[in-house]
Structure formats: C-alpha cells, structure tokens
Amino acid sequence: MIQPDNMHALLQWYIAAGVDEAIDSAPQNRFVQAPKTPPATAPETTPAAAPITAPARATPPVSVPNQAAAATNTPSEDTRELAAGCASFDELRAAIGAFDGCALKRTATNTVVGTGDEAAALMVVGEAPGGEEDRRGLPFVGPAGKLLDRMLAAIGLERSAVYITNILPWRPPGNRSPTAEEIALCQPFVERQIELVQPKILVLVGGISAKSLLDKREGITRLRGTWREFSVPALAEPIATMATFHPAYLLRQPAAKKEVWRDLLAIQQKLAEMPDKDK
Ligand code: URA
C-alpha cells in the first residue's frame, strides 16, 4: 500500500517528468507482466492503454468498413480517397470529424481542423494540437500559437487573414511526437486543405511539418530558410514554400528567433512581389 506521503512524492515526480494528463479512466498495473502469447480470442477493440501501433486483426469481418482497419494507424489509401472526395471545407471538416481510422482520436478531446481565411494568400502548417488546442478544438491557441500570432503581426498579417492548420488533427497523448504511420495516415487531410485554400505561400513550422510535406529526410535546420516547392497532382502549379522553426522551439530557444526573422522577411517580400490571388 502506497503511503500518502509517498503518493504525493510520486505525483510530484510525474509532474516534473512532464506527465500532466491521465489518458485512461482506470489505472494500469504496469508491474503485471504481459502474457507472451496473445489470448486465443482477441478483444474486439484495442484497450485504450495498449500501444497505439497495436497490430491490426488479421481478417476484419466483411461488414467492417475499411477505416476500422486503419484504426491501428496503418497508412491507407482510404484517407487519400476520402479527402480527395471532399469538394468543400464543410465536407472536409465533416469527413475528418467522422473519421475513426486514427487511434489518436481516441485519446484526444477534440478534432482540431484548420481555421482562418479559407482563401488566404498565406497558409501555415504546424505539427499537431497541444493541450490548449485539444481542449478548445482550435489550432495554435496555446503559448506557441500566441507567439505565432506575433510572428505574423511582425510582417503585417493578422491571424484572421491567414489559414492555420496542422499535419495531425488530433493531439498525440502527452504531446509525444507523432509516429510516421500517424503522419502518413493524416497527411491527405492537410494536403486537401492546401488544395482547397491554394495559398500563394505555404509556411511549414517545425521539422514534422517540413519533412512530411516536402518529402525530405533532412531536419528543419537544413530545410528552413530557402524557398522550396510544394506540389501535388491536384494543384495546377507548385506552391512557394518556406520552412522555418516552430514557435514552440523559439519559446525554448529564443536565440533562434533571428533566423526566423530572416525567414519572415523573405516571406513578406515574396508575398508583396506576387500578384493577387484573384488576378
Ligand atoms: N503546436 C503545433 O504544431 N500546432 C498547434 O496547433 C499547437 C502547437
């Protein structure tokens, strides 16, 4: 039996380690060894506390739609087809909200899709909702979002004039980094948002967003600061794209703001040189 004093120390240790959220309704006894072989009759659904990448059932029943198989984050053509079939933001938002194929949705409070001007000249793509975003169902509204607002204001852009979204519409538990499978599964949703907005300039903040949308292996330090192109078959022309450091990184490493300031000035200049979207 854990004594109250010890329990208090344990909770403080959790807080110091960054454990700030319970993700299951019942405690898990991690000291009980998992059986070496799975039980003969596998449960219908993966328990919430099981690893997110738990293997899919070998043969899903015929009546189960394809997205149920993807609930274990298996990259699938389903999300690409689903996203491509959405002709408007309303349809896309509804499709993402109804999509049950990503295990992250089970631990998230809200689905967080993009906000802002759906015909914006500039679109910002981040990584995934954090705690505040998850609670409010809006992207970039926590501390990193407030810094993003100031970064945009520094080049004369109001947040409402920009379209802001993330690679993932669901917060990974405890803000852990998303897995490659989760990114691949959700990427069609963000690509469809880009196709619908058709911005003049795309700004990718942070390594996850830059690497996935530019399809590169290099880290953000190498990717940032030079103009690149984002292209997908549905776009008539590639979109001028700038990767830069994530505002959350700037909160931890303020010295990196000078590089981001250079990137912002390049974005401002390019935006001023480009013809208006509707011309
Ligand atoms: N970080 C992100 O990448 N996106 C958000 O919406 C918030 C924090």
mmCIF file of C-alpha atoms and ligand atoms in Angstrom:
data_model
loop_
_atom_site.group_PDB
_atom_site.id
_atom_site.type_symbol
_atom_site.label_atom_id
_atom_site.label_comp_id
_atom_site.label_asym_id
_atom_site.label_seq_id
_atom_site.Cartn_x
_atom_site.Cartn_y
_atom_site.Cartn_z
ATOM 1 C CA MET A 1 0.000 0.000 0.000
ATOM 2 C CA ILE A 2 1.484 3.356 -1.004
ATOM 3 C CA GLN A 3 1.534 5.840 1.881
ATOM 4 C CA PRO A 4 0.004 9.315 1.237
ATOM 5 C CA ASP A 5 3.442 10.956 1.552
ATOM 6 C CA ASN A 6 4.908 8.592 -0.992
ATOM 7 C CA MET A 7 1.930 9.121 -3.278
ATOM 8 C CA HIS A 8 2.485 12.869 -3.089
ATOM 9 C CA ALA A 9 6.171 12.418 -3.959
ATOM 10 C CA LEU A 10 5.209 10.111 -6.836
ATOM 11 C CA LEU A 11 2.763 12.666 -8.240
ATOM 12 C CA GLN A 12 5.386 15.407 -7.973
ATOM 13 C CA TRP A 13 7.844 13.184 -9.780
ATOM 14 C CA TYR A 14 5.275 12.626 -12.554
ATOM 15 C CA ILE A 15 4.711 16.389 -12.889
ATOM 16 C CA ALA A 16 8.460 17.065 -13.056
ATOM 17 C CA ALA A 17 8.750 14.394 -15.750
ATOM 18 C CA GLY A 18 6.055 16.108 -17.823
ATOM 19 C CA VAL A 19 3.247 13.641 -17.120
ATOM 20 C CA ASP A 20 0.381 16.099 -16.958
ATOM 21 C CA GLU A 21 -2.571 14.087 -18.103
ATOM 22 C CA ALA A 22 -4.363 10.801 -17.419
ATOM 23 C CA ILE A 23 -5.176 9.086 -20.679
ATOM 24 C CA ASP A 24 -7.167 6.191 -19.343
ATOM 25 C CA SER A 25 -10.132 6.087 -16.992
ATOM 26 C CA ALA A 26 -8.721 3.215 -14.904
ATOM 27 C CA PRO A 27 -5.161 2.787 -13.588
ATOM 28 C CA GLN A 28 -2.961 0.226 -15.331
ATOM 29 C CA ASN A 29 -0.777 -2.082 -13.269
ATOM 30 C CA ARG A 30 2.483 -1.955 -15.209
ATOM 31 C CA PHE A 31 4.102 -4.446 -12.812
ATOM 32 C CA VAL A 32 1.995 -7.311 -14.093
ATOM 33 C CA GLN A 33 3.900 -8.991 -16.878
ATOM 34 C CA ALA A 34 2.106 -9.099 -20.191
ATOM 35 C CA PRO A 35 1.407 -12.638 -21.451
ATOM 36 C CA LYS A 36 3.986 -13.771 -24.008
ATOM 37 C CA THR A 37 1.354 -15.051 -26.421
ATOM 38 C CA PRO A 38 -1.888 -13.214 -27.172
ATOM 39 C CA PRO A 39 -5.081 -14.798 -25.832
ATOM 40 C CA ALA A 40 -6.857 -17.107 -28.266
ATOM 41 C CA THR A 41 -9.834 -14.767 -28.547
ATOM 42 C CA ALA A 42 -8.560 -11.281 -29.270
ATOM 43 C CA PRO A 43 -10.722 -8.476 -27.839
ATOM 44 C CA GLU A 44 -12.975 -6.642 -30.266
ATOM 45 C CA THR A 45 -11.268 -3.325 -29.701
ATOM 46 C CA THR A 46 -7.760 -2.412 -28.577
ATOM 47 C CA PRO A 47 -7.839 -1.251 -24.916
ATOM 48 C CA ALA A 48 -7.151 2.472 -24.656
ATOM 49 C CA ALA A 49 -3.886 1.963 -22.779
ATOM 50 C CA ALA A 50 -2.436 -0.521 -25.265
ATOM 51 C CA PRO A 51 0.312 0.742 -27.597
ATOM 52 C CA ILE A 52 -1.159 2.890 -30.347
ATOM 53 C CA THR A 53 0.532 0.852 -33.034
ATOM 54 C CA ALA A 54 -1.031 -2.412 -31.847
ATOM 55 C CA PRO A 55 -1.275 -4.826 -34.785
ATOM 56 C CA ALA A 56 -4.497 -4.947 -36.750
ATOM 57 C CA ARG A 57 -6.705 -8.017 -36.660
ATOM 58 C CA ALA A 58 -5.598 -10.392 -39.374
ATOM 59 C CA THR A 59 -9.004 -10.712 -41.014
ATOM 60 C CA PRO A 60 -11.515 -7.967 -40.327
ATOM 61 C CA PRO A 61 -15.135 -9.035 -40.644
ATOM 62 C CA VAL A 62 -16.612 -8.215 -44.025
ATOM 63 C CA SER A 63 -19.101 -5.747 -42.566
ATOM 64 C CA VAL A 64 -16.346 -3.595 -41.001
ATOM 65 C CA PRO A 65 -15.616 -0.563 -43.167
ATOM 66 C CA ASN A 66 -12.025 -0.030 -44.326
ATOM 67 C CA GLN A 67 -11.445 2.793 -41.867
ATOM 68 C CA ALA A 68 -11.808 0.356 -38.967
ATOM 69 C CA ALA A 69 -8.725 -1.485 -40.200
ATOM 70 C CA ALA A 70 -6.875 1.829 -40.177
ATOM 71 C CA ALA A 71 -7.719 2.391 -36.507
ATOM 72 C CA THR A 72 -4.281 0.968 -35.817
ATOM 73 C CA ASN A 73 -2.705 3.730 -37.928
ATOM 74 C CA THR A 74 -1.913 1.594 -40.922
ATOM 75 C CA PRO A 75 -1.233 4.042 -43.756
ATOM 76 C CA SER A 76 -4.004 3.548 -46.198
ATOM 77 C CA GLU A 77 -5.300 4.863 -49.470
ATOM 78 C CA ASP A 78 -8.616 5.348 -47.688
ATOM 79 C CA THR A 79 -7.782 8.751 -46.242
ATOM 80 C CA ARG A 80 -6.463 9.920 -49.620
ATOM 81 C CA GLU A 81 -9.697 8.886 -51.336
ATOM 82 C CA LEU A 82 -11.809 10.293 -48.527
ATOM 83 C CA ALA A 83 -10.029 13.660 -48.618
ATOM 84 C CA ALA A 84 -9.973 13.843 -52.417
ATOM 85 C CA GLY A 85 -13.734 13.306 -52.473
ATOM 86 C CA CYS A 86 -14.368 16.430 -50.371
ATOM 87 C CA ALA A 87 -15.221 19.333 -52.638
ATOM 88 C CA SER A 88 -15.522 21.955 -49.911
ATOM 89 C CA PHE A 89 -14.209 22.822 -46.469
ATOM 90 C CA ASP A 90 -17.528 21.847 -44.914
ATOM 91 C CA GLU A 91 -17.302 18.402 -46.468
ATOM 92 C CA LEU A 92 -13.667 18.020 -45.464
ATOM 93 C CA ARG A 93 -14.306 19.124 -41.871
ATOM 94 C CA ALA A 94 -17.217 16.690 -41.624
ATOM 95 C CA ALA A 95 -15.140 13.869 -43.111
ATOM 96 C CA ILE A 96 -12.241 14.425 -40.707
ATOM 97 C CA GLY A 97 -14.621 14.710 -37.767
ATOM 98 C CA ALA A 98 -16.313 11.433 -38.682
ATOM 99 C CA PHE A 99 -13.070 9.583 -39.451
ATOM 100 C CA ASP A 100 -12.352 6.868 -36.890
ATOM 101 C CA GLY A 101 -9.300 5.349 -38.529
ATOM 102 C CA CYS A 102 -6.625 7.082 -36.454
ATOM 103 C CA ALA A 103 -6.044 5.829 -32.919
ATOM 104 C CA LEU A 104 -5.076 9.338 -31.776
ATOM 105 C CA LYS A 105 -8.716 10.340 -31.949
ATOM 106 C CA ARG A 106 -9.495 8.027 -29.030
ATOM 107 C CA THR A 107 -7.298 9.940 -26.611
ATOM 108 C CA ALA A 108 -7.991 13.426 -27.962
ATOM 109 C CA THR A 109 -10.719 15.685 -26.568
ATOM 110 C CA ASN A 110 -11.442 17.452 -29.848
ATOM 111 C CA THR A 111 -10.721 17.145 -33.543
ATOM 112 C CA VAL A 112 -8.713 20.221 -34.497
ATOM 113 C CA VAL A 113 -9.035 21.233 -38.142
ATOM 114 C CA GLY A 114 -7.699 24.436 -39.726
ATOM 115 C CA THR A 115 -9.060 27.914 -39.094
ATOM 116 C CA GLY A 116 -8.749 31.309 -40.702
ATOM 117 C CA ASP A 117 -9.262 32.669 -44.194
ATOM 118 C CA GLU A 118 -10.125 29.752 -46.460
ATOM 119 C CA ALA A 119 -8.915 31.788 -49.447
ATOM 120 C CA ALA A 120 -5.786 33.084 -47.713
ATOM 121 C CA ALA A 121 -2.648 34.065 -49.594
ATOM 122 C CA LEU A 122 -0.586 32.575 -46.787
ATOM 123 C CA MET A 123 -1.131 29.238 -45.089
ATOM 124 C CA VAL A 124 0.732 27.962 -42.021
ATOM 125 C CA VAL A 125 1.055 24.258 -41.230
ATOM 126 C CA GLY A 126 2.212 23.092 -37.800
ATOM 127 C CA GLU A 127 2.592 19.672 -36.280
ATOM 128 C CA ALA A 128 -0.301 18.690 -34.035
ATOM 129 C CA PRO A 129 -2.609 20.256 -31.459
ATOM 130 C CA GLY A 130 -1.151 20.742 -27.979
ATOM 131 C CA GLY A 131 -3.078 20.691 -24.700
ATOM 132 C CA GLU A 132 -4.836 24.033 -25.103
ATOM 133 C CA GLU A 133 -5.663 23.352 -28.767
ATOM 134 C CA ASP A 134 -7.068 19.949 -27.831
ATOM 135 C CA ARG A 135 -9.286 21.483 -25.132
ATOM 136 C CA ARG A 136 -10.563 24.300 -27.365
ATOM 137 C CA GLY A 137 -10.667 22.477 -30.704
ATOM 138 C CA LEU A 138 -8.654 25.214 -32.440
ATOM 139 C CA PRO A 139 -5.107 25.183 -33.844
ATOM 140 C CA PHE A 140 -2.325 27.319 -32.382
ATOM 141 C CA VAL A 141 -4.189 28.942 -29.497
ATOM 142 C CA GLY A 142 -1.736 27.993 -26.717
ATOM 143 C CA PRO A 143 1.609 29.651 -25.904
ATOM 144 C CA ALA A 144 3.174 28.664 -29.256
ATOM 145 C CA GLY A 145 0.095 30.000 -31.037
ATOM 146 C CA LYS A 146 0.383 33.342 -29.273
ATOM 147 C CA LEU A 147 3.970 33.609 -30.484
ATOM 148 C CA LEU A 148 2.855 32.611 -33.989
ATOM 149 C CA ASP A 149 0.327 35.459 -33.899
ATOM 150 C CA ARG A 150 3.138 37.880 -33.018
ATOM 151 C CA MET A 151 5.353 36.477 -35.780
ATOM 152 C CA LEU A 152 2.592 37.049 -38.329
ATOM 153 C CA ALA A 153 1.864 40.521 -36.958
ATOM 154 C CA ALA A 154 5.558 41.372 -37.367
ATOM 155 C CA ILE A 155 5.137 41.028 -41.138
ATOM 156 C CA GLY A 156 1.822 42.847 -41.207
ATOM 157 C CA LEU A 157 -0.507 39.839 -41.184
ATOM 158 C CA GLU A 158 -3.470 39.373 -38.892
ATOM 159 C CA ARG A 159 -4.153 35.834 -37.814
ATOM 160 C CA SER A 160 -7.635 36.013 -39.362
ATOM 161 C CA ALA A 161 -6.094 36.740 -42.791
ATOM 162 C CA VAL A 162 -4.070 33.516 -42.699
ATOM 163 C CA TYR A 163 -5.201 29.879 -42.837
ATOM 164 C CA ILE A 164 -3.643 27.903 -39.966
ATOM 165 C CA THR A 165 -3.672 24.139 -39.610
ATOM 166 C CA ASN A 166 -1.636 21.116 -38.542
ATOM 167 C CA ILE A 167 -0.402 17.862 -40.035
ATOM 168 C CA LEU A 168 -2.446 15.963 -37.455
ATOM 169 C CA PRO A 169 -5.978 16.889 -36.373
ATOM 170 C CA TRP A 170 -5.614 15.058 -33.028
ATOM 171 C CA ARG A 171 -3.268 15.676 -30.132
ATOM 172 C CA PRO A 172 -0.823 12.838 -29.504
ATOM 173 C CA PRO A 173 -1.143 11.861 -25.817
ATOM 174 C CA GLY A 174 1.188 13.859 -23.592
ATOM 175 C CA ASN A 175 2.348 15.835 -26.663
ATOM 176 C CA ARG A 176 4.585 12.994 -27.762
ATOM 177 C CA SER A 177 5.966 13.150 -31.307
ATOM 178 C CA PRO A 178 3.621 11.645 -33.865
ATOM 179 C CA THR A 179 4.692 8.362 -35.438
ATOM 180 C CA ALA A 180 5.454 8.045 -39.155
ATOM 181 C CA GLU A 181 2.274 5.960 -39.527
ATOM 182 C CA GLU A 182 0.080 8.605 -37.892
ATOM 183 C CA ILE A 183 1.598 11.280 -40.123
ATOM 184 C CA ALA A 184 1.136 9.222 -43.296
ATOM 185 C CA LEU A 185 -2.440 8.414 -42.343
ATOM 186 C CA CYS A 186 -3.449 12.037 -41.703
ATOM 187 C CA GLN A 187 -1.358 13.751 -44.388
ATOM 188 C CA PRO A 188 -4.082 13.550 -47.084
ATOM 189 C CA PHE A 189 -6.306 15.689 -44.854
ATOM 190 C CA VAL A 190 -3.796 18.516 -44.652
ATOM 191 C CA GLU A 191 -2.919 18.195 -48.339
ATOM 192 C CA ARG A 192 -6.583 18.544 -49.226
ATOM 193 C CA GLN A 193 -6.760 21.703 -47.090
ATOM 194 C CA ILE A 194 -3.808 23.095 -49.068
ATOM 195 C CA GLU A 195 -5.547 22.216 -52.350
ATOM 196 C CA LEU A 196 -8.736 23.954 -51.226
ATOM 197 C CA VAL A 197 -7.015 27.109 -49.945
ATOM 198 C CA GLN A 198 -4.484 27.250 -52.802
ATOM 199 C CA PRO A 199 -2.333 29.772 -50.943
ATOM 200 C CA LYS A 200 0.351 31.759 -52.707
ATOM 201 C CA ILE A 201 2.775 30.840 -49.952
ATOM 202 C CA LEU A 202 2.940 27.886 -47.629
ATOM 203 C CA VAL A 203 4.829 28.225 -44.336
ATOM 204 C CA LEU A 204 5.793 24.972 -42.638
ATOM 205 C CA VAL A 205 6.661 25.448 -38.991
ATOM 206 C CA GLY A 206 8.805 22.750 -37.407
ATOM 207 C CA GLY A 207 10.520 19.634 -38.642
ATOM 208 C CA ILE A 208 7.490 17.305 -38.749
ATOM 209 C CA SER A 209 5.531 19.615 -40.998
ATOM 210 C CA ALA A 210 8.532 20.460 -43.221
ATOM 211 C CA LYS A 211 9.749 16.898 -43.634
ATOM 212 C CA SER A 212 6.347 15.411 -44.340
ATOM 213 C CA LEU A 213 5.068 17.991 -46.793
ATOM 214 C CA LEU A 214 8.381 18.465 -48.596
ATOM 215 C CA ASP A 215 9.013 14.720 -48.513
ATOM 216 C CA LYS A 216 12.549 15.214 -47.236
ATOM 217 C CA ARG A 217 14.732 13.418 -44.755
ATOM 218 C CA GLU A 218 16.775 16.435 -43.630
ATOM 219 C CA GLY A 219 15.947 18.157 -40.372
ATOM 220 C CA ILE A 220 14.423 21.616 -40.014
ATOM 221 C CA THR A 221 17.819 23.290 -39.527
ATOM 222 C CA ARG A 222 18.729 22.335 -43.094
ATOM 223 C CA LEU A 223 15.267 22.717 -44.604
ATOM 224 C CA ARG A 224 14.494 26.191 -43.269
ATOM 225 C CA GLY A 225 15.457 29.479 -44.849
ATOM 226 C CA THR A 226 15.331 28.615 -48.568
ATOM 227 C CA TRP A 227 12.409 28.657 -50.949
ATOM 228 C CA ARG A 228 11.085 25.235 -51.864
ATOM 229 C CA GLU A 229 8.024 23.980 -53.699
ATOM 230 C CA PHE A 230 5.055 22.004 -52.524
ATOM 231 C CA SER A 231 3.293 20.180 -55.302
ATOM 232 C CA VAL A 232 0.598 17.551 -55.603
ATOM 233 C CA PRO A 233 -1.163 16.452 -58.828
ATOM 234 C CA ALA A 234 -4.389 18.293 -57.931
ATOM 235 C CA LEU A 235 -2.583 21.665 -57.913
ATOM 236 C CA ALA A 236 -2.121 23.404 -61.254
ATOM 237 C CA GLU A 237 1.149 24.940 -60.049
ATOM 238 C CA PRO A 238 3.545 24.213 -57.209
ATOM 239 C CA ILE A 239 3.248 26.486 -54.172
ATOM 240 C CA ALA A 240 6.228 28.539 -52.964
ATOM 241 C CA THR A 241 7.059 27.054 -49.585
ATOM 242 C CA MET A 242 9.214 28.235 -46.696
ATOM 243 C CA ALA A 243 10.063 26.017 -43.753
ATOM 244 C CA THR A 244 11.057 27.664 -40.505
ATOM 245 C CA PHE A 245 11.497 26.847 -36.836
ATOM 246 C CA HIS A 246 8.393 26.045 -34.819
ATOM 247 C CA PRO A 247 7.258 28.797 -32.405
ATOM 248 C CA ALA A 248 7.329 26.229 -29.561
ATOM 249 C CA TYR A 249 11.034 25.756 -30.299
ATOM 250 C CA LEU A 250 11.519 29.524 -30.223
ATOM 251 C CA LEU A 251 9.954 29.643 -26.769
ATOM 252 C CA ARG A 252 12.679 27.246 -25.617
ATOM 253 C CA GLN A 253 15.476 28.682 -27.778
ATOM 254 C CA PRO A 254 14.853 32.423 -28.176
ATOM 255 C CA ALA A 255 18.270 32.839 -29.846
ATOM 256 C CA ALA A 256 16.842 31.079 -32.925
ATOM 257 C CA LYS A 257 14.420 33.995 -33.430
ATOM 258 C CA LYS A 258 16.983 35.801 -35.566
ATOM 259 C CA GLU A 259 16.909 33.023 -38.195
ATOM 260 C CA VAL A 260 13.114 33.017 -38.130
ATOM 261 C CA TRP A 261 13.075 36.780 -38.521
ATOM 262 C CA ARG A 262 15.073 36.374 -41.752
ATOM 263 C CA ASP A 263 12.575 33.757 -42.951
ATOM 264 C CA LEU A 264 9.662 36.040 -42.112
ATOM 265 C CA LEU A 265 11.177 38.935 -44.023
ATOM 266 C CA ALA A 266 11.701 36.683 -47.064
ATOM 267 C CA ILE A 267 8.053 35.617 -46.818
ATOM 268 C CA GLN A 268 6.872 39.223 -46.553
ATOM 269 C CA GLN A 269 8.926 40.235 -49.579
ATOM 270 C CA LYS A 270 7.761 37.314 -51.721
ATOM 271 C CA LEU A 271 4.150 37.942 -50.789
ATOM 272 C CA ALA A 272 4.485 41.574 -51.837
ATOM 273 C CA GLU A 273 6.044 40.572 -55.181
ATOM 274 C CA MET A 274 3.361 38.032 -56.103
ATOM 275 C CA PRO A 275 0.204 39.027 -57.980
ATOM 276 C CA ASP A 276 -3.044 38.998 -56.009
ATOM 277 C CA LYS A 277 -4.676 35.593 -55.844
ATOM 278 C CA ASP A 278 -7.780 36.534 -57.781
ATOM 279 C CA LYS A 279 -5.988 38.316 -60.654
HETATM 280 N N1 URA B 1 1.918 23.207 -31.989
HETATM 281 C C1 URA B 1 1.510 22.865 -33.224
HETATM 282 O O1 URA B 1 2.282 22.388 -34.040
HETATM 283 N N2 URA B 1 0.233 23.095 -33.522
HETATM 284 C C2 URA B 1 -0.643 23.620 -32.690
HETATM 285 O O2 URA B 1 -1.799 23.798 -33.051
HETATM 286 C C3 URA B 1 -0.181 23.984 -31.409
HETATM 287 C C4 URA B 1 1.102 23.764 -31.073
#
